[in-house]
XYZ file of C-alpha atoms in Angstrom:
729
model
C 4.682 9.156 42.977
C 7.456 8.633 45.533
C 8.294 5.305 43.925
C 8.358 6.993 40.522
C 10.719 9.683 41.813
C 13.120 7.111 43.280
C 13.059 5.142 40.015
C 13.800 8.263 38.018
C 16.689 9.194 40.317
C 18.230 5.746 39.934
C 17.887 5.884 36.152
C 19.486 9.275 35.867
C 22.250 8.765 38.434
C 24.510 6.834 36.069
C 24.223 9.496 33.389
C 24.529 12.706 35.347
C 28.177 13.053 34.410
C 27.405 12.336 30.776
C 24.726 15.018 30.617
C 26.862 17.515 32.549
C 29.665 17.089 30.028
C 27.293 18.086 27.269
C 25.613 20.868 29.206
C 24.939 24.215 27.609
C 27.838 26.097 29.212
C 29.241 26.551 25.713
C 26.059 28.390 24.837
C 26.425 31.156 27.425
C 26.317 34.209 25.194
C 29.475 36.054 24.307
C 27.287 37.496 21.586
C 24.074 39.319 20.936
C 20.763 37.670 20.356
C 21.173 37.511 16.611
C 24.639 36.075 16.833
C 26.159 38.545 14.384
C 28.119 40.618 16.867
C 30.395 37.870 18.171
C 34.035 38.814 18.094
C 35.863 36.289 15.943
C 39.164 37.296 17.495
C 38.101 36.111 20.946
C 40.100 32.929 21.287
C 38.563 29.935 23.037
C 42.040 28.851 24.062
C 44.796 31.248 25.026
C 47.617 31.616 22.580
C 45.706 30.046 19.738
C 44.534 31.622 16.511
C 40.810 32.480 16.694
C 39.957 32.806 13.011
C 40.701 31.310 9.615
C 41.713 33.712 6.877
C 39.812 31.831 4.182
C 36.500 32.081 6.035
C 33.984 34.900 6.103
C 33.148 36.689 9.343
C 29.954 34.686 9.801
C 31.753 31.413 9.113
C 34.575 32.308 11.525
C 32.031 33.062 14.247
C 30.350 29.692 13.704
C 33.661 27.806 13.662
C 34.717 29.501 16.901
C 31.526 28.372 18.615
C 31.978 24.852 17.251
C 35.489 24.790 18.686
C 34.174 25.772 22.123
C 31.571 22.996 21.946
C 34.239 20.430 21.066
C 36.610 21.963 23.650
C 39.460 22.282 21.175
C 41.146 25.228 19.522
C 40.418 26.312 15.978
C 44.014 25.427 15.074
C 43.579 21.864 16.316
C 40.246 21.572 14.531
C 41.762 22.777 11.261
C 44.766 20.464 11.613
C 42.452 17.538 12.249
C 40.448 18.387 9.115
C 43.590 18.763 6.992
C 44.800 15.398 8.250
C 41.589 13.487 7.501
C 40.309 15.251 4.388
C 41.352 14.212 0.906
C 43.115 16.573 -1.499
C 39.878 17.249 -3.376
C 38.246 18.543 -0.180
C 41.194 20.846 0.508
C 41.172 22.615 -2.853
C 41.092 26.378 -2.428
C 37.805 26.872 -4.284
C 35.802 24.747 -1.829
C 38.053 24.663 1.230
C 36.054 27.191 3.245
C 32.713 25.428 2.820
C 34.161 21.946 3.377
C 35.949 22.993 6.564
C 32.807 24.760 7.788
C 30.715 21.624 7.142
C 33.223 19.502 9.019
C 33.112 21.771 12.068
C 29.327 22.038 12.027
C 28.709 18.293 11.709
C 31.191 17.508 14.467
C 29.645 20.051 16.823
C 26.063 19.035 16.077
C 26.896 15.404 16.762
C 28.058 16.293 20.259
C 25.235 18.745 20.942
C 22.692 16.043 20.094
C 23.821 14.108 23.167
C 22.555 16.792 25.546
C 19.103 16.212 27.014
C 16.680 18.948 25.963
C 18.982 20.668 23.487
C 16.013 21.804 21.387
C 14.742 23.920 24.290
C 17.830 26.142 24.224
C 17.379 29.180 21.990
C 21.146 29.580 21.698
C 21.303 26.177 20.030
C 18.520 27.172 17.631
C 20.356 30.389 16.767
C 23.621 28.508 16.299
C 22.170 26.001 13.836
C 20.534 28.807 11.861
C 23.845 30.694 11.770
C 25.465 27.511 10.448
C 23.093 27.630 7.486
C 23.729 31.324 6.915
C 27.480 30.743 7.036
C 27.173 27.791 4.647
C 25.704 30.100 1.990
C 28.656 32.511 2.245
C 31.542 30.567 3.799
C 34.463 32.210 2.033
C 35.913 35.629 2.696
C 35.892 36.264 -1.059
C 32.135 35.868 -1.540
C 30.667 37.413 1.600
C 30.421 40.834 -0.072
C 28.281 39.444 -2.891
C 25.536 38.236 -0.547
C 22.444 40.393 -0.943
C 21.249 42.280 2.088
C 17.616 41.191 1.735
C 18.512 37.485 1.877
C 21.307 37.757 4.454
C 18.927 36.824 7.279
C 17.144 33.983 5.464
C 18.261 30.509 4.452
C 17.971 28.753 1.099
C 16.932 25.174 0.439
C 20.510 24.112 -0.351
C 21.812 25.290 3.026
C 18.914 23.719 4.916
C 19.292 20.267 3.361
C 23.035 20.271 4.142
C 22.838 21.254 7.818
C 19.404 20.194 9.108
C 19.738 16.399 8.516
C 22.780 16.391 10.811
C 20.258 16.874 13.649
C 18.084 13.729 13.471
C 15.246 15.254 15.487
C 14.967 18.283 13.194
C 14.972 16.643 9.753
C 15.972 13.560 7.811
C 17.678 13.307 4.451
C 14.659 11.919 2.585
C 11.967 14.444 3.552
C 14.217 17.447 4.148
C 13.315 19.348 0.972
C 9.574 18.862 1.514
C 9.921 20.036 5.103
C 11.698 23.162 3.877
C 8.853 23.834 1.416
C 6.361 23.745 4.292
C 8.430 25.996 6.559
C 9.234 28.523 3.819
C 5.763 28.531 2.251
C 4.848 31.863 3.841
C 8.247 33.527 3.363
C 8.758 33.340 -0.377
C 10.815 30.174 -0.617
C 13.495 31.185 1.904
C 13.505 30.252 5.583
C 13.552 33.001 8.205
C 14.829 32.557 11.744
C 11.443 33.336 13.293
C 9.812 30.419 11.464
C 12.768 28.117 12.128
C 12.781 29.043 15.824
C 9.031 28.430 16.043
C 9.441 25.018 14.407
C 12.221 23.885 16.769
C 10.293 25.200 19.764
C 7.316 23.163 18.614
C 9.461 20.078 18.211
C 10.715 20.504 21.753
C 7.222 21.000 23.141
C 5.078 18.707 21.008
C 7.416 16.191 19.546
C 10.372 15.265 21.715
C 9.036 11.837 22.531
C 12.246 10.627 24.211
C 11.692 12.946 27.163
C 8.369 11.425 28.277
C 7.435 8.111 29.837
C 3.955 6.884 30.738
C 4.964 3.970 32.923
C 1.866 2.726 34.767
C -1.870 3.100 34.346
C -2.318 4.349 37.919
C 0.225 7.150 37.415
C -1.742 10.220 36.350
C 1.196 12.556 35.796
C 3.869 12.206 33.183
C 7.254 11.346 34.638
C 10.136 13.191 33.044
C 12.817 10.578 32.664
C 15.192 9.219 30.070
C 16.095 5.537 29.937
C 19.215 4.339 28.132
C 20.283 0.957 26.844
C 23.866 0.203 25.887
C 24.897 -1.675 22.721
C 28.674 -2.010 22.445
C 29.304 1.409 23.924
C 26.524 3.101 21.930
C 23.863 4.899 23.946
C 20.350 4.704 22.522
C 17.224 6.091 24.123
C 14.930 3.082 24.576
C 12.315 4.138 27.109
C 9.975 1.176 27.347
C 6.848 3.321 27.135
C 7.376 6.594 25.286
C 4.370 8.799 24.693
C 4.168 11.988 22.660
C 3.067 15.301 24.129
C 0.197 15.441 21.637
C -1.094 12.114 22.974
C -0.585 13.320 26.551
C -2.804 16.350 25.908
C -5.595 14.123 24.602
C -5.321 11.851 27.660
C -5.279 14.747 30.117
C -8.784 13.957 31.391
C -8.604 10.180 30.894
C -6.265 7.526 32.213
C -4.885 4.818 29.992
C -6.814 1.565 30.452
C -4.960 -1.116 32.381
C -5.731 -3.632 29.616
C -4.053 -1.489 26.966
C -1.148 -0.722 29.298
C -0.473 -4.417 29.889
C -0.592 -5.184 26.168
C 1.824 -2.349 25.330
C 4.295 -3.155 28.074
C 4.974 -6.610 26.627
C 6.760 -5.095 23.621
C 7.653 -1.703 25.073
C 5.371 0.077 22.637
C 5.450 3.859 22.373
C 2.184 5.758 22.086
C 2.349 8.120 19.114
C -1.215 9.348 18.665
C -4.663 9.093 20.247
C -8.034 10.125 18.817
C -11.666 9.748 19.773
C -11.302 11.244 23.259
C -13.398 14.300 22.350
C -17.120 14.099 21.623
C -16.680 16.697 18.880
C -14.151 14.474 17.079
C -15.391 10.891 17.419
C -13.852 7.794 15.889
C -16.183 5.066 14.612
C -15.332 1.431 13.962
C -17.378 -0.437 11.341
C -17.289 -4.246 11.335
C -19.926 -5.778 9.097
C -23.131 -3.851 9.781
C -22.203 -2.890 13.351
C -20.756 0.502 14.304
C -19.169 1.534 17.596
C -17.607 4.815 18.764
C -14.405 4.560 20.733
C -10.824 5.609 21.357
C -8.133 4.917 18.760
C -4.495 4.596 19.843
C -1.488 4.286 17.555
C 1.800 2.902 18.866
C 5.005 2.112 17.047
C 3.889 -1.530 16.745
C 0.110 -1.658 16.430
C -3.226 0.120 16.268
C -5.648 -0.257 19.190
C -9.366 0.489 19.269
C -11.283 0.602 22.550
C -15.050 0.640 22.030
C -16.869 3.113 24.273
C -19.536 1.566 26.463
C -21.705 3.479 28.939
C -18.965 4.915 31.154
C -15.874 2.819 30.390
C -13.916 1.513 27.452
C -14.177 -2.073 26.291
C -11.216 -4.433 25.955
C -8.871 -3.006 23.285
C -8.764 -4.658 19.884
C -5.252 -4.864 18.469
C -4.609 -4.410 14.751
C -1.029 -5.471 14.109
C 1.389 -3.244 12.176
C 4.759 -4.765 13.113
C 4.270 -8.441 12.247
C 3.811 -9.713 8.696
C 0.124 -10.654 8.472
C -0.430 -9.305 4.932
C -1.871 -6.025 6.173
C -3.636 -3.690 3.765
C -4.372 -0.102 4.802
C -6.166 2.138 2.339
C -8.809 4.903 2.217
C -12.408 3.770 2.180
C -15.908 5.192 1.647
C -18.592 4.842 4.289
C -22.220 5.762 4.761
C -25.470 4.729 6.433
C -26.684 1.148 5.893
C -23.546 0.132 4.049
C -23.703 2.881 1.431
C -20.500 4.423 0.038
C -21.017 8.165 0.308
C -18.399 9.764 2.572
C -14.667 9.609 1.897
C -13.595 9.818 5.542
C -12.500 6.317 6.562
C -9.546 3.916 6.561
C -9.864 0.205 5.866
C -7.599 -2.296 7.636
C -7.531 -5.958 6.711
C -5.130 -8.804 7.401
C -4.993 -12.573 7.451
C -5.851 -12.562 11.171
C -9.250 -10.935 10.540
C -12.261 -12.686 9.049
C -13.504 -9.448 7.492
C -12.029 -5.979 6.992
C -12.331 -3.314 9.671
C -13.280 0.216 8.662
C -12.322 3.093 10.958
C -14.154 6.343 10.237
C -13.062 9.865 11.197
C -16.182 12.036 10.872
C -15.793 15.756 10.217
C -17.986 18.398 8.655
C -15.819 19.300 5.671
C -12.979 17.510 3.941
C -11.130 14.422 5.092
C -7.930 15.807 6.624
C -8.284 13.718 9.818
C -8.548 10.564 7.758
C -5.584 11.547 5.583
C -3.461 12.277 8.660
C -4.252 8.946 10.314
C -3.789 7.045 7.071
C -0.334 8.611 6.695
C 0.922 7.859 10.219
C -0.525 4.330 10.249
C 1.136 3.610 6.915
C 4.425 5.059 8.163
C 4.592 2.563 11.041
C 3.576 -0.283 8.717
C 6.177 0.629 6.066
C 8.924 1.014 8.690
C 8.408 -2.520 9.993
C 8.101 -3.835 6.442
C 11.503 -2.260 5.700
C 12.963 -3.888 8.829
C 11.690 -7.326 7.787
C 12.726 -6.982 4.148
C 16.351 -6.172 4.954
C 16.549 -8.367 8.084
C 17.436 -5.516 10.434
C 17.612 -6.350 14.130
C 18.877 -5.129 17.482
C 19.844 -1.504 17.869
C 19.528 -0.935 14.115
C 15.880 -2.004 14.250
C 15.234 0.430 17.091
C 16.941 3.218 15.135
C 14.880 2.467 12.038
C 11.591 2.511 13.921
C 12.772 5.668 15.677
C 13.222 7.334 12.268
C 9.531 6.701 11.560
C 8.572 7.908 15.052
C 10.542 11.147 14.667
C 8.923 11.755 11.288
C 5.469 11.417 12.851
C 6.437 13.757 15.682
C 7.703 16.371 13.212
C 4.370 16.164 11.401
C 2.511 16.561 14.705
C 4.585 19.609 15.614
C 3.867 21.226 12.243
C 0.139 20.587 12.675
C 0.042 21.861 16.254
C 1.895 25.056 15.316
C -0.546 25.778 12.501
C 1.917 25.779 9.609
C 0.022 25.580 6.307
C 0.742 22.235 4.658
C 0.391 22.716 0.875
C 1.506 19.132 0.221
C 0.233 15.723 1.261
C 1.034 14.390 4.723
C 2.867 11.434 3.167
C 5.537 13.729 1.744
C 6.739 14.593 5.281
C 7.108 10.947 6.360
C 10.196 9.101 5.154
C 8.871 5.598 4.500
C 5.603 6.899 3.042
C 7.539 9.124 0.672
C 9.811 6.271 -0.428
C 6.718 4.227 -1.229
C 5.361 7.012 -3.462
C 8.531 8.326 -5.122
C 9.834 6.843 -8.381
C 12.995 5.055 -7.351
C 11.914 4.941 -3.716
C 13.034 1.324 -3.533
C 16.549 2.492 -4.450
C 16.463 4.967 -1.538
C 15.488 2.198 0.878
C 18.198 -0.108 -0.455
C 20.766 2.678 -0.008
C 19.515 3.300 3.521
C 19.782 -0.421 4.313
C 23.381 -0.472 3.076
C 24.174 2.561 5.241
C 22.683 0.824 8.288
C 24.681 -2.337 7.581
C 27.861 -0.284 7.165
C 27.238 1.545 10.432
C 26.655 -1.790 12.193
C 29.987 -3.055 10.876
C 31.773 0.111 11.997
C 30.186 -0.126 15.430
C 31.293 -3.727 15.898
C 34.873 -3.023 14.788
C 35.149 0.066 17.010
C 33.697 -1.613 20.124
C 35.901 -1.111 23.149
C 37.985 1.663 21.612
C 38.687 4.876 23.482
C 36.137 7.657 23.331
C 37.822 10.622 21.699
C 36.490 13.601 19.798
C 35.369 11.381 16.899
C 34.279 8.319 18.863
C 31.765 10.426 20.750
C 29.884 10.986 17.492
C 28.482 7.465 17.588
C 26.301 8.310 20.588
C 22.578 7.682 20.100
C 23.440 5.458 17.157
C 22.862 8.339 14.786
C 26.181 9.732 13.613
C 29.766 8.642 13.265
C 32.884 10.060 11.663
C 34.650 7.781 9.211
C 37.268 8.617 6.614
C 36.512 6.243 3.751
C 39.220 6.745 1.140
C 38.454 9.946 -0.728
C 35.245 10.650 1.223
C 34.927 12.067 4.742
C 31.723 10.817 6.366
C 29.975 12.288 9.375
C 26.961 10.064 9.949
C 24.783 9.901 6.840
C 26.306 13.140 5.525
C 29.534 13.399 3.544
C 31.643 16.502 3.975
C 31.944 18.429 0.725
C 29.625 16.262 -1.355
C 26.414 14.324 -1.304
C 26.320 10.905 0.329
C 24.955 7.939 -1.581
C 21.653 8.335 0.261
C 21.423 12.023 -0.635
C 22.223 11.232 -4.280
C 19.497 8.592 -4.380
C 17.021 11.054 -2.869
C 18.039 13.812 -5.305
C 17.680 11.551 -8.345
C 14.314 10.334 -7.121
C 13.087 13.879 -6.476
C 14.153 14.982 -9.962
C 12.286 12.057 -11.485
C 9.281 12.875 -9.329
C 9.207 16.422 -10.705
C 9.010 14.974 -14.212
C 6.209 12.675 -13.097
C 4.385 15.652 -11.572
C 4.631 17.591 -14.833
C 3.371 14.587 -16.769
C 0.534 14.077 -14.292
C -0.405 17.751 -14.545
C -0.728 17.359 -18.310
C -2.889 14.276 -17.760
C -5.182 16.147 -15.374
C -5.429 19.015 -17.841
C -6.725 16.911 -20.745
C -9.455 15.119 -18.820
C -12.897 16.034 -20.159
C -16.334 15.504 -18.692
C -19.206 13.696 -20.325
C -19.479 10.240 -21.821
C -20.178 11.539 -25.330
C -17.179 13.900 -25.252
C -14.833 11.157 -24.037
C -16.067 8.831 -26.769
C -15.420 11.554 -29.354
C -11.862 12.026 -28.040
C -11.224 8.269 -28.109
C -12.570 8.025 -31.657
C -10.223 10.779 -32.801
C -7.195 9.229 -31.083
C -7.923 5.807 -32.577
C -8.476 7.197 -36.069
C -5.087 5.892 -37.407
C -5.886 2.405 -36.119
C -9.404 2.657 -37.525
C -8.012 3.678 -40.896
C -5.562 0.762 -40.932
C -8.365 -1.643 -40.001
C -10.550 -0.212 -42.797
C -7.766 -0.823 -45.331
C -7.316 -4.430 -44.163
C -11.071 -5.054 -44.381
C -11.100 -3.587 -47.896
C -8.233 -5.847 -48.962
C -9.835 -8.947 -47.463
C -13.193 -8.188 -49.102
C -11.610 -8.155 -52.602
C -13.537 -5.066 -53.652
C -10.384 -4.074 -55.546
C -8.995 -7.429 -56.780
C -5.650 -6.093 -58.019
C -4.688 -4.562 -54.653
C -5.897 -7.635 -52.793
C -3.906 -9.928 -55.113
C -0.711 -7.919 -54.633
C -1.180 -7.871 -50.854
C -1.820 -11.625 -50.614
C 1.094 -12.465 -52.926
C 3.527 -10.232 -51.005
C 2.652 -11.577 -47.568
C 2.503 -15.157 -48.799
C 6.051 -14.757 -50.118
C 7.195 -13.272 -46.764
C 5.681 -16.219 -44.884
C 7.121 -18.860 -47.242
C 10.639 -17.375 -46.999
C 10.413 -17.140 -43.200
C 10.757 -13.376 -43.131
C 7.949 -12.719 -40.630
C 10.411 -11.917 -37.836
C 12.359 -9.570 -40.108
C 9.116 -7.873 -41.091
C 8.326 -7.212 -37.411
C 11.879 -5.889 -36.931
C 11.448 -3.513 -39.854
C 8.171 -2.221 -38.434
C 9.794 -1.516 -35.044
C 12.823 0.195 -36.636
C 10.562 2.287 -38.837
C 8.581 3.386 -35.758
C 11.779 4.305 -33.885
C 13.122 6.243 -36.894
C 9.843 8.093 -37.272
C 9.868 9.083 -33.578
C 13.512 10.221 -33.767
C 12.986 12.370 -36.865
C 9.808 13.843 -35.411
C 11.683 14.731 -32.231
C 14.418 16.496 -34.213
C 11.960 18.457 -36.301
C 9.808 19.500 -33.323
C 12.559 20.653 -30.946
C 11.447 23.790 -29.127
C 7.927 23.553 -30.522
C 4.874 22.833 -28.374
C 3.146 19.525 -28.879
C 0.408 19.655 -31.483
C -3.054 19.608 -29.959
C -5.586 16.940 -30.813
C -8.606 18.690 -32.295
C -11.910 16.965 -31.633
C -15.272 17.996 -32.973
C -17.569 18.626 -30.044
C -20.592 16.302 -30.017
C -24.057 17.876 -29.932
C -25.026 18.896 -26.398
C -27.389 16.648 -24.474
C -29.728 17.564 -21.665
C -29.986 15.566 -18.449
C -32.722 13.259 -19.746
C -30.762 12.466 -22.913
C -27.665 11.707 -20.854
C -29.648 9.342 -18.605
C -31.077 7.575 -21.650
C -27.595 7.273 -23.172
C -26.266 5.744 -19.959
C -29.226 3.365 -19.813
C -28.661 2.280 -23.428
C -24.954 1.745 -22.759
C -25.741 -0.381 -19.700
C -28.246 -2.411 -21.725
C -25.663 -3.072 -24.436
C -23.076 -4.105 -21.861
C -25.625 -6.451 -20.306
C -26.321 -8.014 -23.705
C -22.602 -8.500 -24.320
C -22.187 -10.200 -20.937
C -25.172 -12.446 -21.652
C -23.758 -13.451 -25.051
C -20.372 -14.185 -23.454
C -22.044 -16.364 -20.809
C -23.933 -18.279 -23.506
C -20.688 -18.961 -25.364
C -19.060 -20.239 -22.168
C -22.063 -22.418 -21.313
C -22.071 -23.959 -24.810
C -18.347 -24.683 -24.557
C -19.019 -26.306 -21.173
C -21.714 -28.462 -22.763
C -19.281 -29.516 -25.514
C -16.548 -30.399 -23.023
C -18.998 -32.478 -20.982
C -20.179 -34.224 -24.209
C -23.820 -33.326 -23.591
C -25.016 -33.022 -27.282
C -23.839 -36.165 -29.087
C -23.777 -35.026 -32.749
C -22.186 -31.632 -32.097
C -19.669 -33.234 -29.752
C -18.646 -35.770 -32.414
C -17.877 -32.999 -34.872
C -15.956 -31.041 -32.249
C -13.878 -34.109 -31.371
C -13.110 -34.724 -35.056
C -12.087 -31.097 -35.566
C -9.773 -31.182 -32.532
C -8.114 -34.395 -33.734
C -7.522 -32.922 -37.205
C -6.052 -29.760 -35.680
C -3.737 -31.800 -33.477
C -2.530 -33.899 -36.415
C -1.973 -30.764 -38.489
C 0.140 -29.180 -35.757
C 2.140 -32.381 -35.382
C 2.754 -33.081 -39.084
C 2.506 -29.842 -41.078
C 5.422 -27.355 -40.679
C 4.635 -24.165 -38.771
C 5.459 -22.000 -41.772
C 2.891 -23.837 -43.897
C 0.260 -23.583 -41.165
C 0.784 -19.814 -41.012
C 0.445 -19.613 -44.792
C -2.772 -21.664 -44.789
C -4.327 -19.535 -42.027
C -3.345 -16.316 -43.801
C -4.781 -17.446 -47.131
C -7.947 -18.684 -45.436
C -8.472 -15.333 -43.757
C -7.736 -13.152 -46.823
C -9.133 -15.225 -49.687
C -12.434 -16.514 -48.289
C -14.240 -13.559 -49.925
C -12.375 -13.710 -53.221
C -14.539 -14.360 -56.333
C -13.538 -18.061 -56.721
C -14.250 -18.883 -53.044
C -17.155 -16.583 -52.209
C -19.956 -19.117 -52.794
C -18.272 -21.931 -50.872
C -17.400 -19.558 -48.003
C -21.029 -18.526 -47.632
C -22.121 -22.175 -47.647
C -19.569 -23.259 -45.008
C -20.349 -20.209 -42.865
C -24.029 -21.123 -42.909
C -23.289 -24.734 -41.903
C -21.030 -23.576 -39.059
C -23.711 -21.205 -37.777
C -26.320 -23.967 -37.879
C -23.978 -26.298 -35.978
C -23.355 -23.658 -33.313
C -27.052 -22.930 -32.869
C -27.741 -26.649 -32.412
C -25.579 -26.813 -29.276
C -27.659 -26.428 -26.112
C -26.294 -24.388 -23.190
C -25.369 -26.038 -19.927
C -28.002 -25.465 -17.218
C -27.500 -22.724 -14.611
C -29.124 -22.399 -11.180
C -28.762 -19.116 -9.267
C -28.860 -19.811 -5.523
C -29.479 -17.140 -2.925
C -26.926 -16.695 -0.163
C -28.456 -18.266 2.943
C -25.639 -17.265 5.305
C -26.917 -15.117 8.134
C -25.242 -11.749 8.445
C -23.340 -11.095 11.621
C -25.097 -8.833 14.098
C -24.277 -7.495 17.476
């Protein structure tokens, strides 16, 4: 422990000044606990104006605190904004909100440099006040704010302010996170819930404050390790571990084998399971099953089988490298049965057979869903890194985005917030995989990372001023790009390209959800009922097919003659393509006119006559008959394939000779006869073979063809049993 203390002192010595500069002296209260009684006229700098006339009282209080954080006067802050902002941002209608956003983003960027900022309740109150001020930034609209919502925050305010603090939220999952936090408060976020969430993040999720450095060290050393890339400080502790994982390892030490494997790549432990006898984890490989401890890092999944008193050598299941991994839910059960939906299957090119990891629990499969989500998040993050060739500090930032998302999910679970949505919706890369247009979000994110890399390289070696300091931690920067004023991934006064991509995708997802809800609502139970619905839906096609059969049978010769003459003329003139075009245009016109006539009207329901009810025995017999018919169809298809095989191998001589002759004639016809004439011949053959002049000859040729087919023997088949011994342990 003495060695650990000396190491920690050496690591922190070079950064003491940096942390002291960002200490929480600005947060010493000149205000009450709720932050509403701060005097906006109290100037942070003597002789300087302490308020802005265009801002509301709440907004002025927030701006004053931002100025103290940045150690500048409000006048200087406003002059700096007026200098950098475009004319559109300085219009009177939106000036108050745009200036407030600028001050908030600048202050939050500097606060985020301070170690342990989430633990300070003054910081939590300040960020909540920023959201309240954002809803009523102007002095002209503060009176219109309702009293009952004055102490709660809307979704719009949350998604503007919260993503500026990378630990608290990200742009992609911000709206879903708000839905979870505001689920119990009627769709608006109260300070008590927000404060509880940030406290949980500080306690359960701030992974960058913990290091588990050696297997023999039982305690968790509180240290923070930095690595420098061109003047950018990024937390890169070689062995981060989350508080949730620490709790589960409280009575067990990390195995030296796993520690040595992790230390090679500096892997961070994110989650551990299987340490409690009441919540075991089982690994199924073939017919063998072993309980053990499951560990997830930001690079791989490790399973340590439990022996008598110790853990076996850890098995590594790679998530970072491209080995064609597949992770999906799986069913398990005794003796290979598929009964319980509580497992995850992992397979890759490095494994001879898939591995199934089961998470037993009495009811539901929430443990499995949670592990499936966090495993997939790590896998998708590294897939994103490989796809867009991201490396260096940008790669670390990208993986850190996935890590922070997992830690936010852990904090929400530990604090007992009800999660009405799937776990995947709170994890950025999982959500992008599920959302329509998620690939566009990832492409936009990749462009933002590339742009930030370019800015970082061009600004290397420049002086660290009020704006240069925003690039710390590789998370935010302030860049004036033409008409747009960027602060990190957020644009002052408007949505960034990433936010626009997320908004468009979310809007499309809502449409998909509505469509899926309609799909779930029309599903019916019972094979007979589903067949009745299908029969009713296919009735127009069935009617068209009945008409074509009637015309080809020549039961009404006049109609059949007109039909054959018309289509023969179309084929001879080469109008087949135009006929298809007319059919498509007619369909489009019909849909357009139907849409105009049905505007505002509900969609007409499909009425289906209910089939007679069947008891259980009748249903079993119906299923058995259906299976028997399917088996007969498969047998007939196999016989056809075996006869074709016999023909190709020239087994029956006479039948093969006729087949060869027919193939030669077909080849010559295709080579010599024009395509238009071939189409005409095939059409006339199909629609005139039952006409009165050809009926007798058609029956005779059909009989001869049937006799020829029956004379072809099937190729022999031998079914061999699998003699390979199953693997056992």
